[in-house]
CSV table of C-alpha atoms in Angstrom, one decimal:
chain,number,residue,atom,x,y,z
A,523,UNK,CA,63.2,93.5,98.2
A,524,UNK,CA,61.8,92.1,95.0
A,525,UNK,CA,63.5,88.4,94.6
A,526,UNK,CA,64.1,89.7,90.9
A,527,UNK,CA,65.9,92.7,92.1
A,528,UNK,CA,68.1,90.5,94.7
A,529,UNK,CA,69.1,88.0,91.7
A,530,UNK,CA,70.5,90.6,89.8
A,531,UNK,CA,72.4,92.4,92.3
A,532,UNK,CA,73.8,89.2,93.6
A,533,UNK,CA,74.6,88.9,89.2
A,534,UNK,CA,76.3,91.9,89.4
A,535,UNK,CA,78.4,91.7,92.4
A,536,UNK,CA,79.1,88.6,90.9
A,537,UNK,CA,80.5,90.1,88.0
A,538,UNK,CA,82.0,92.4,89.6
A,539,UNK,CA,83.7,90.0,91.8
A,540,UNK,CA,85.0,88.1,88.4
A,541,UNK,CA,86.2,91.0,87.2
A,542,UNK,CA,88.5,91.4,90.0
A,543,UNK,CA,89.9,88.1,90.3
A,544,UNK,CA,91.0,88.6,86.2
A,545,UNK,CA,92.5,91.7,87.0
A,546,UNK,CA,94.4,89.9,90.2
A,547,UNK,CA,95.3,87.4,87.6
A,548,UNK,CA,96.3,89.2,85.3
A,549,UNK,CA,98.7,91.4,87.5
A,550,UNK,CA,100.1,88.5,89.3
A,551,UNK,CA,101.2,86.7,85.8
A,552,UNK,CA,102.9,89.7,84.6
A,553,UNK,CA,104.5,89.9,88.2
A,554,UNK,CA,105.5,86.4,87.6
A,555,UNK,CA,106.8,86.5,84.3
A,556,UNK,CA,108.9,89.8,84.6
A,557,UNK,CA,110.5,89.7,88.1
A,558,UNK,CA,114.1,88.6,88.9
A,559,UNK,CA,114.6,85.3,90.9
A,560,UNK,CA,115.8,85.3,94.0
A,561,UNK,CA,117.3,83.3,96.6
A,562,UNK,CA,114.8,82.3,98.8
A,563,UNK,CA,112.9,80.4,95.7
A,564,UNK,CA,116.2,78.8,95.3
A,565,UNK,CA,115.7,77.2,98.4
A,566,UNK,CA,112.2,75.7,97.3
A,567,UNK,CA,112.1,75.0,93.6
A,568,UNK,CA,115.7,73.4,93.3
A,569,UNK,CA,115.1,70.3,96.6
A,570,UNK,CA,111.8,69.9,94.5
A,571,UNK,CA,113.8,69.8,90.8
A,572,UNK,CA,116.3,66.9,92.6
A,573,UNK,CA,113.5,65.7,94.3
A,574,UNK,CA,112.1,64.7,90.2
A,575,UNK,CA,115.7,64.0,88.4
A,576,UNK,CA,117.7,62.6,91.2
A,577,UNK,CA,115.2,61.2,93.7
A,578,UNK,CA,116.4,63.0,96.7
A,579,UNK,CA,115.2,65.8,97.9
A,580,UNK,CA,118.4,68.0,98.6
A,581,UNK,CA,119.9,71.4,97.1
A,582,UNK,CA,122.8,70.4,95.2
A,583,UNK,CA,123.0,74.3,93.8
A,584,UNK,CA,124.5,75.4,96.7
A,585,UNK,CA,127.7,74.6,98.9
A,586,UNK,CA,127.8,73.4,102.2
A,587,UNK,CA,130.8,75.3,103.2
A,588,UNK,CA,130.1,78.5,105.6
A,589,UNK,CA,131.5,80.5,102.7
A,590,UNK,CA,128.8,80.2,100.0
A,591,UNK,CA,125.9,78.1,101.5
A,592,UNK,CA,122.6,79.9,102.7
A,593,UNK,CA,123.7,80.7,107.0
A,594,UNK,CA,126.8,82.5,106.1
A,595,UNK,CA,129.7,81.3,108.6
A,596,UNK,CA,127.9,78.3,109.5
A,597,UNK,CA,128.4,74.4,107.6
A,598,UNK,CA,125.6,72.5,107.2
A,599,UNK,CA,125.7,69.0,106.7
A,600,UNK,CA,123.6,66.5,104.2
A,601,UNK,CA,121.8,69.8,102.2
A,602,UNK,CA,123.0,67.9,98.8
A,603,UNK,CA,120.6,65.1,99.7
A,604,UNK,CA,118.2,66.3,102.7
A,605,UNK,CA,116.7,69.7,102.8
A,606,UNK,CA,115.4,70.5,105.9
A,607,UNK,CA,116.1,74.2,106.3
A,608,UNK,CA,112.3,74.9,105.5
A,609,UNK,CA,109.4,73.2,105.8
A,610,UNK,CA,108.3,70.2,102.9
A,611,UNK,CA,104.7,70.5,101.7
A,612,UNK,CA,105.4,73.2,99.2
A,613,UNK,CA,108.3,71.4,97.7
A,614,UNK,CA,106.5,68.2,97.4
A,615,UNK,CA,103.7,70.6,95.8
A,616,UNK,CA,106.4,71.9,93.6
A,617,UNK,CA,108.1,68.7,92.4
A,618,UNK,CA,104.3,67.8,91.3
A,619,UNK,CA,103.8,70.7,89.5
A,620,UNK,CA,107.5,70.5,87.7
A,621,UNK,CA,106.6,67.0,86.7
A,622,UNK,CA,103.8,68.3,85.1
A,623,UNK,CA,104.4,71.3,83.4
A,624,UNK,CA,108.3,71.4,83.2
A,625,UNK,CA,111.0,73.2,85.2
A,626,UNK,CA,111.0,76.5,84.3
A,627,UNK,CA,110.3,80.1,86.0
A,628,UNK,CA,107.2,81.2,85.5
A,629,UNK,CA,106.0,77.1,86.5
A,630,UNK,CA,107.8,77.8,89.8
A,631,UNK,CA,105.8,81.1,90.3
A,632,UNK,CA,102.4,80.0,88.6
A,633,UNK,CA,101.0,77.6,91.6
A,634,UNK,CA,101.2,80.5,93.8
A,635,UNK,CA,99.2,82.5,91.5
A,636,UNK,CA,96.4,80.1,92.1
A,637,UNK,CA,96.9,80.3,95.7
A,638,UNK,CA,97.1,83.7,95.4
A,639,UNK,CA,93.6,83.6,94.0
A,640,UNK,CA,92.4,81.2,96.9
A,641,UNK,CA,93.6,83.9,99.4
A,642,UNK,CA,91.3,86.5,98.2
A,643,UNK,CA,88.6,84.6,97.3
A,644,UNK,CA,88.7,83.2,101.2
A,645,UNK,CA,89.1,86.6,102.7
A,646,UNK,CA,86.1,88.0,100.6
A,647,UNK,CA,83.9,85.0,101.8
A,648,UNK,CA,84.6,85.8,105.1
A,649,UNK,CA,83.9,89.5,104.9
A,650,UNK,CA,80.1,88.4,103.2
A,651,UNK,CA,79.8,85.8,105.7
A,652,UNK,CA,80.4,88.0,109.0
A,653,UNK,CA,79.2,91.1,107.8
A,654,UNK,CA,76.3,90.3,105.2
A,655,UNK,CA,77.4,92.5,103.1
A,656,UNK,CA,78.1,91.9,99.3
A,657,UNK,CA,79.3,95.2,98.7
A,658,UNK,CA,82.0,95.1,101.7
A,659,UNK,CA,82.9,91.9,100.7
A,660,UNK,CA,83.8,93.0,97.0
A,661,UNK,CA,85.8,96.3,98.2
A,662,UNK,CA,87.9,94.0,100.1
A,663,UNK,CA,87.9,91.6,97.4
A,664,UNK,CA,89.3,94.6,95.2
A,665,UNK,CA,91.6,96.2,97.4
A,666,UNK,CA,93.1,92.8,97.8
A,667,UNK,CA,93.4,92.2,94.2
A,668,UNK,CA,95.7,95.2,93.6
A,669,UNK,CA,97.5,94.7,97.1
A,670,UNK,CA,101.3,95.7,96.3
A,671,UNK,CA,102.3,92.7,99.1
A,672,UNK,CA,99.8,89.9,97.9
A,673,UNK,CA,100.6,90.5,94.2
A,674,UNK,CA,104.3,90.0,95.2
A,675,UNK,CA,103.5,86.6,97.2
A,676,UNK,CA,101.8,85.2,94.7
A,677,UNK,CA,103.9,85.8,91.9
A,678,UNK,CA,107.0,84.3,93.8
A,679,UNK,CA,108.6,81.2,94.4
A,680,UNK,CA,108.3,81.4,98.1
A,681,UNK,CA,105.8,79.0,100.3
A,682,UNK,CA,103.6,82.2,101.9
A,683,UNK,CA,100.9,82.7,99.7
A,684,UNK,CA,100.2,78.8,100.0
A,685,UNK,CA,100.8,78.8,103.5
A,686,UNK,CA,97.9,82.1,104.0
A,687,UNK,CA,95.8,80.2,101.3
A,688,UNK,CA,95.4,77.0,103.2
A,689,UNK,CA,94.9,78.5,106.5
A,690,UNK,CA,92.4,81.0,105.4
A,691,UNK,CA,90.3,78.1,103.6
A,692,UNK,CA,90.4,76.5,106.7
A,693,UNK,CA,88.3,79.3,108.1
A,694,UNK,CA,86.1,79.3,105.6
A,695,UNK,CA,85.3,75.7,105.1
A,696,UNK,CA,84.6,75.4,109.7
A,697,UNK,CA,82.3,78.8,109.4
A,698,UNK,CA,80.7,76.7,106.1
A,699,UNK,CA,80.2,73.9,107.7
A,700,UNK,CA,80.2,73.6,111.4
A,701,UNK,CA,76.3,74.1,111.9
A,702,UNK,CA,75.9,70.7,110.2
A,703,UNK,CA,79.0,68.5,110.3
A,704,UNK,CA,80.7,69.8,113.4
A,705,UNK,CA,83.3,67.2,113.4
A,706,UNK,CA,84.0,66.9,109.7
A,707,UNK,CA,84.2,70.9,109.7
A,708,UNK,CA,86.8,70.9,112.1
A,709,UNK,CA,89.1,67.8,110.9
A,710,UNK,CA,88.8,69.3,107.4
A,711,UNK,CA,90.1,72.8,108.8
A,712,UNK,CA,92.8,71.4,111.1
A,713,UNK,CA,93.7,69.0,107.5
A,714,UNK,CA,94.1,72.8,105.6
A,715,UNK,CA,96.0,74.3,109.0
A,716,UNK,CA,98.4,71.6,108.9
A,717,UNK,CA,99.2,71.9,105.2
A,718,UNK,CA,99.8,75.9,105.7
A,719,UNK,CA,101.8,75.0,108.7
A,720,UNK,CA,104.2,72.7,106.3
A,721,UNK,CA,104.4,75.2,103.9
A,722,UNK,CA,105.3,77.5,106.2
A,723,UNK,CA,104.4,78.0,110.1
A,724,UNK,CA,103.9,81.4,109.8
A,725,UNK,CA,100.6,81.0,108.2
A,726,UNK,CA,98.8,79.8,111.2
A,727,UNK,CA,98.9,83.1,112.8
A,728,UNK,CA,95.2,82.2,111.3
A,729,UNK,CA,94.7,79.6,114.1
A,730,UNK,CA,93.9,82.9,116.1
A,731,UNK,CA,90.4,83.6,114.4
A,732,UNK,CA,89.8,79.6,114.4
A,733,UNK,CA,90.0,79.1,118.2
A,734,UNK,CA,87.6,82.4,118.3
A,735,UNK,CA,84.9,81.2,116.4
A,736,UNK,CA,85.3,77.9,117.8
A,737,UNK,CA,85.4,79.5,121.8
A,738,UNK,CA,82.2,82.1,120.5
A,739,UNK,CA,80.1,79.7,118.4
A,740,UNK,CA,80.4,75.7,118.8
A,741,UNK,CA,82.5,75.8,122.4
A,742,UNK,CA,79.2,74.6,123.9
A,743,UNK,CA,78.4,71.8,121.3
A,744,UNK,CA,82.5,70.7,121.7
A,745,UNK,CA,83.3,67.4,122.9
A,746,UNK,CA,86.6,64.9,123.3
A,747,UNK,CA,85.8,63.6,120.0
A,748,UNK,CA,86.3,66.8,118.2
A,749,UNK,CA,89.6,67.3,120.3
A,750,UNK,CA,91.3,64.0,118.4
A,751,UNK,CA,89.7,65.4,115.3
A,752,UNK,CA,91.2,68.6,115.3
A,753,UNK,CA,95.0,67.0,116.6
A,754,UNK,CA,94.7,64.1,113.7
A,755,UNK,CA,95.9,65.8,111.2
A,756,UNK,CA,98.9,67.2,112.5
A,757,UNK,CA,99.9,63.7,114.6
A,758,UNK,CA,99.8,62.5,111.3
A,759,UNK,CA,101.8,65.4,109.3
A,760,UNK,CA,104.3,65.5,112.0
A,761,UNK,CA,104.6,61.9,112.1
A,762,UNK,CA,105.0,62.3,108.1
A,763,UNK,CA,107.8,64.7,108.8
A,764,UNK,CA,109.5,62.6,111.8
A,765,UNK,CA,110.1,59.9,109.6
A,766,UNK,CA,112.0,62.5,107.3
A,767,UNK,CA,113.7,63.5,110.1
A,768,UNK,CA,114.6,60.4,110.7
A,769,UNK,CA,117.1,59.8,107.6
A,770,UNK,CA,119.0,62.4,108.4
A,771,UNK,CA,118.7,63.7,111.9
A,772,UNK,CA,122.7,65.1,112.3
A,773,UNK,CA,121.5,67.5,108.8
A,774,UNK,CA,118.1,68.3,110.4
A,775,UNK,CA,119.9,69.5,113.4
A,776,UNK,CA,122.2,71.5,111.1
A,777,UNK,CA,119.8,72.9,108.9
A,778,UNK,CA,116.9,73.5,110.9
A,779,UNK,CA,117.8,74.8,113.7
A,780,UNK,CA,120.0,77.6,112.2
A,781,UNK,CA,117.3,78.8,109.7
A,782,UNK,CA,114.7,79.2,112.8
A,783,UNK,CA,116.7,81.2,114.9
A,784,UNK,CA,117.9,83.5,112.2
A,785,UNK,CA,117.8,87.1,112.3
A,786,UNK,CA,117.0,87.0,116.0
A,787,UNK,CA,113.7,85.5,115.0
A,788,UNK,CA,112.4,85.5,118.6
A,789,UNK,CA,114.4,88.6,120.3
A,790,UNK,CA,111.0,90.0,120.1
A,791,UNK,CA,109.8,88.1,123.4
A,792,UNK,CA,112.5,89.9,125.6
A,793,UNK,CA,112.4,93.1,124.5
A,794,UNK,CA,108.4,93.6,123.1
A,795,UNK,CA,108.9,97.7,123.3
A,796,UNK,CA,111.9,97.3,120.9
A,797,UNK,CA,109.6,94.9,118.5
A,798,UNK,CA,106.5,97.3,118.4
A,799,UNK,CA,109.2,100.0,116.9
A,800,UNK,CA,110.6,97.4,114.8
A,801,UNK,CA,107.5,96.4,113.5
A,802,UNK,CA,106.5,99.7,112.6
A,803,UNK,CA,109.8,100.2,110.9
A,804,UNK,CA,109.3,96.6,108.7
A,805,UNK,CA,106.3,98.5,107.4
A,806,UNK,CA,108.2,102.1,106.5
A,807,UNK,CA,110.7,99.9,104.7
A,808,UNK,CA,108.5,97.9,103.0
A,809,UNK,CA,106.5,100.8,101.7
A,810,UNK,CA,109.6,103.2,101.0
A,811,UNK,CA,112.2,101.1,100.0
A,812,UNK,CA,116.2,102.3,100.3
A,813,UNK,CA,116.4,103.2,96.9
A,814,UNK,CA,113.0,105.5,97.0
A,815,UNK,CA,113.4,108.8,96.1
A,816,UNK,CA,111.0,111.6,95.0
A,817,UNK,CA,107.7,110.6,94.4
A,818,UNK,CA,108.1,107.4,94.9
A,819,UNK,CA,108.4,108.5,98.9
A,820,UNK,CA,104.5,109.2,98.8
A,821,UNK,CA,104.1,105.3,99.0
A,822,UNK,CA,104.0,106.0,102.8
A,823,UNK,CA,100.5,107.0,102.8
A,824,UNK,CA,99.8,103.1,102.3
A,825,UNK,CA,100.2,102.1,105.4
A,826,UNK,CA,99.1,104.6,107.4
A,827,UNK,CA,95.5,104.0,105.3
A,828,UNK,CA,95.5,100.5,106.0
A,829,UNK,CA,96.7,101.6,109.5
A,830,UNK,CA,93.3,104.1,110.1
A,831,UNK,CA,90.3,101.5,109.3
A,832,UNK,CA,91.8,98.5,111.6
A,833,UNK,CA,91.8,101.7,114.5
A,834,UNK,CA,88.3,102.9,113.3
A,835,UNK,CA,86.8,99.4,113.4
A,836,UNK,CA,88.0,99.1,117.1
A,837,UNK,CA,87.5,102.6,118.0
A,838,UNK,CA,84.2,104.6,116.4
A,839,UNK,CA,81.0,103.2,117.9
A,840,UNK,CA,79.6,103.7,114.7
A,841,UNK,CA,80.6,101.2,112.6
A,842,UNK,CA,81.1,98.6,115.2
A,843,UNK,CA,77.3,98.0,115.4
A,844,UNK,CA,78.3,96.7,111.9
A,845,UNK,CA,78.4,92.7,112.2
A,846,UNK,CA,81.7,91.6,112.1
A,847,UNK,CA,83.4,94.9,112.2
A,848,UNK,CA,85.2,94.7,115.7
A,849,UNK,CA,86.0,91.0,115.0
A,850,UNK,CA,88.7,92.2,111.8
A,851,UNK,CA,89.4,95.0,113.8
A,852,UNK,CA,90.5,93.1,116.6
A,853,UNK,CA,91.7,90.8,114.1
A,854,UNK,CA,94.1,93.3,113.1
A,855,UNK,CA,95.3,94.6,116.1
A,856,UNK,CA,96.4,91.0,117.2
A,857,UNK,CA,97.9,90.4,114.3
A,858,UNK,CA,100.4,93.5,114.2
A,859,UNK,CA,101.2,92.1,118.2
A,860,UNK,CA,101.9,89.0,117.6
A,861,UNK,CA,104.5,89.6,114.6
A,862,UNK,CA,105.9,92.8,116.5
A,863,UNK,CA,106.6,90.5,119.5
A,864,UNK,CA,106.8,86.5,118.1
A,865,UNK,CA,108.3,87.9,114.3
A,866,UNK,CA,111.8,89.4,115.2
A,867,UNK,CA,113.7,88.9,111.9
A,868,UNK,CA,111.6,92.1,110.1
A,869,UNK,CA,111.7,90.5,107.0
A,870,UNK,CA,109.7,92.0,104.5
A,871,UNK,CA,108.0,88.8,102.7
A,872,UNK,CA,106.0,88.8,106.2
A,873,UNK,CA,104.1,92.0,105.0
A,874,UNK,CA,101.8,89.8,103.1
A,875,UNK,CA,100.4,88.0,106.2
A,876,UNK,CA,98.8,91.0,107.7
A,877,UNK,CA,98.1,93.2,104.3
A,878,UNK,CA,95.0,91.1,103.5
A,879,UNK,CA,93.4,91.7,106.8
A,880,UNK,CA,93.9,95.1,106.5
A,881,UNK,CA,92.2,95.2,103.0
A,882,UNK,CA,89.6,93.8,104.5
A,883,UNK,CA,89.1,96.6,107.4
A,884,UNK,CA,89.5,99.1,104.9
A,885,UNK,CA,86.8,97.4,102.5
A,886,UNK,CA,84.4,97.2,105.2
A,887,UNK,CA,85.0,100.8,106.8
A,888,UNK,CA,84.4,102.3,103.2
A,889,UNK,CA,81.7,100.4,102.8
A,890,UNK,CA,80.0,102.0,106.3
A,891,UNK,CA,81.4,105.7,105.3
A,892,UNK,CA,79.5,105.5,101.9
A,893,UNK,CA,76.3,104.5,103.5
A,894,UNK,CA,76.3,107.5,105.9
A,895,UNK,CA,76.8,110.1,102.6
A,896,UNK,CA,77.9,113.6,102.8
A,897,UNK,CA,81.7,114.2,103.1
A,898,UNK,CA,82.2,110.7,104.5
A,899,UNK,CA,80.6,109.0,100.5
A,900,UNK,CA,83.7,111.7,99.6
A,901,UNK,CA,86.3,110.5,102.0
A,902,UNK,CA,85.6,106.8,101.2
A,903,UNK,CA,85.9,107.4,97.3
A,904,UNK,CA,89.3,108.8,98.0
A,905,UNK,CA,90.2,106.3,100.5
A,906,UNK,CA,89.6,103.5,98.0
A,907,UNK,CA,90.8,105.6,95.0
A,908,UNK,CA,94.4,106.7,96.9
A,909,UNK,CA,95.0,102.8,97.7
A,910,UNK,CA,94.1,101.3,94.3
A,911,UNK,CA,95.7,104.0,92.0
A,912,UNK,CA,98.9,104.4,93.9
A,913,UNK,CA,98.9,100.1,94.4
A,914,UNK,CA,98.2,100.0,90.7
A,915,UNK,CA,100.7,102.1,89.3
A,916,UNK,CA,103.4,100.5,91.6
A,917,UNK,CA,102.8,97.0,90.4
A,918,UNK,CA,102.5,98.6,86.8
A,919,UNK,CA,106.2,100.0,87.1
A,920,UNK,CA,107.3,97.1,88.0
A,921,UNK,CA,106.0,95.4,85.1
A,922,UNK,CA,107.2,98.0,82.8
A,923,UNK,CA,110.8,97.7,84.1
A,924,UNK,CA,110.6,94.0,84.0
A,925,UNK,CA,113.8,93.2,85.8
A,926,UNK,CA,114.2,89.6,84.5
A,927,UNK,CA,114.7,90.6,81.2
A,928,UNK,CA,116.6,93.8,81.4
A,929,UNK,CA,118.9,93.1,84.2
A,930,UNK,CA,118.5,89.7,85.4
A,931,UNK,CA,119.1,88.0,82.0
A,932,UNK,CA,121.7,89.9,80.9
């Protein structure tokens, strides 16, 4: 190819690609700015406003009494001074942030817009970097953008976003780096792992690709060195967070312990069968909500196309020549295991953890069914067009409503 031509395609899909990220933006802000509070950002942007007026870093918003604090039927102790129901970094990110810009709720949601951003971004770096292709890379990158379940963790209060942002850069920055600085590479992913982990642990589902490139690519070139490397950062983070422990370790017990066994969080390891079903019901909720009726029950088709391209990258022979291909397949077939067996709550914030990987399939299985033309350029146009318009006009509802205003407020 003419090095002229080259440059200006890599222009345009860099265009392209900035374009995408204003319309993520864009979405995500309006998200931000229109949508009701809920409890759960309670739990994370009022430890990190006492944390800034009070000094302490408790939730004086809420009773400790089993009648009115967050486990109903259970007291906790020391939550007006200590809160250790959830993990720390993102308050401590948080109270920075509010001593910045001000308490207020669009500066509790707008850090998670940015990591929102860094999500995508990391997820479309990876789909260049493993398959080569720019034009994968930026349906991904768009189908992310537009995802109803990333646009709704990053315009919220809650740790997740951060917690996927963190560990995905941590991908990126090892595959960046690892040919050259080996050991910096992995100490400076293992630094990002450990900060998604203390956002929130269920982030480092991620830590599933990292010990696959490590085991396929460096495993030769790894020594004890690297070992300590890769376990400083969390000696030191759960040291950090032992010493926290420390002030209070009666509340710690009451706290903690309660929030991470809730909802039968780990039911899922006796009974796997039951969690598959489960799983696949956390999905049907999540796509047609209680109170869908109508139209709005045509949402199902969501799932099931994210659902196809994970199969087809595992399955057609086809497009697993493609580089890459099997590895987000696979990708995605672990990922739906180990939240159908290790996730048994069925909360539906923990759709956002495996939506991005399936935009990614989907980006790159379009990608292959364009470049084979015929009826499968047609079947990838609608593919792409089905998931973007019916996303689109979702999160555009939702806008329109704006629930903060017009029932929230009131």
């Amino acid at each position: 190819m003419d090095p002229r031509m080259e440059f200006l395609s890599r222009n345009r899909l860099a265009l392209w690609g900035v374009g995408i990220c204003c319309v993520f933006l864009c979405l995500a802000a309006a998200l931000a700015w229109n949508k009701r509070p809920w409890c759960d950002e309670a739990c994370f942007a009022n430890p990190a406003v006492d944390l800034i007026t009070r000094g302490t870093m408790g939730m004086p918003s809420v009773s400790p009494q089993p009648e009115t604090n967050m486990f109903s039927g259970q007291v906790t102790i020391g939550q007006n001074r200590h809160m250790y129901a959830v993990m720390p970094l993102d308050i401590l990110l948080h109270a920075a942030w509010f001593k910045l810009a001000g308490v207020g709720r669009f500066t509790m949601r707008s850090p998670h817009i940015l990591m929102g951003l860094i999500l995508i971004l990391s997820w479309g770096w990876l789909v260049r970097r493993l398959t080569g292709s720019g034009a994968a890379a930026l349906l991904a990158l768009a189908l992310l953008a537009v995802d109803r379940f990333v646009l709704l963790a990053s315009s919220d209060g809650r740790p997740d976003v951060a917690s996927m942002a963190f560990a995905t850069a941590a991908l990126v920055v090892y595959l960046r780096y690892r040919e050259r600085h080996l050991g910096p590479a992995i100490f400076a992913a293992n630094l990002l792992f450990a900060a998604g982990f203390f956002c929130h642990p269920v982030g480092c589902c991620a830590y599933l690709p990292f010990l696959y490139f490590v085991w396929t690519l460096d495993r030769a070139r790894i020594a004890w060195k690297h070992l300590f490397l890769a376990a400083a950062p969390f000696v030191l983070s759960f040291g950090l967070w032992g010493w926290y422990i420390s002030l209070d370790p009666v509340a710690f017990r009451s706290q903690f312990l309660p929030n991470a066994g809730s909802g039968s969080r780990f039911r899922g390891w006796a009974h796997p069968w039951v969690g598959f079903f489960a799983e696949i019901n956390r999905y049907l909720r999540a796509y047609i909500p209680g109170y869908a009726a109508g139209l709005r029950r045509v949402m199902v088709v969501i799932p099931i196309l994210y659902a196809w391209p994970i199969l087809m990258l595992c399955l057609d022979r086809g497009v697993r020549k493609v580089p890459g291909a099997l590895f987000f397949g696979g990708l995605g077939v672990a990922y739906f295991v180990v939240f159908a067996v290790g996730e048994g709550s069925k909360q539906l914030v923990y759709v956002a953890y495996l939506t991005p990987l399936a935009c990614c399939c989907a980006g790159i299985w379009v990608w292959w069914l364009w470049q084979r033309g015929g009826w499968r350029r047609t079947a990838a146009g609608a593919l792409v067009g089905i998931l973007v318009v019916f996303q689109l006009a979702w999160t555009a509802d939702t806008i329109r409503s704006n629930p903060y205003a017009r029932s929230y407020a009131p």
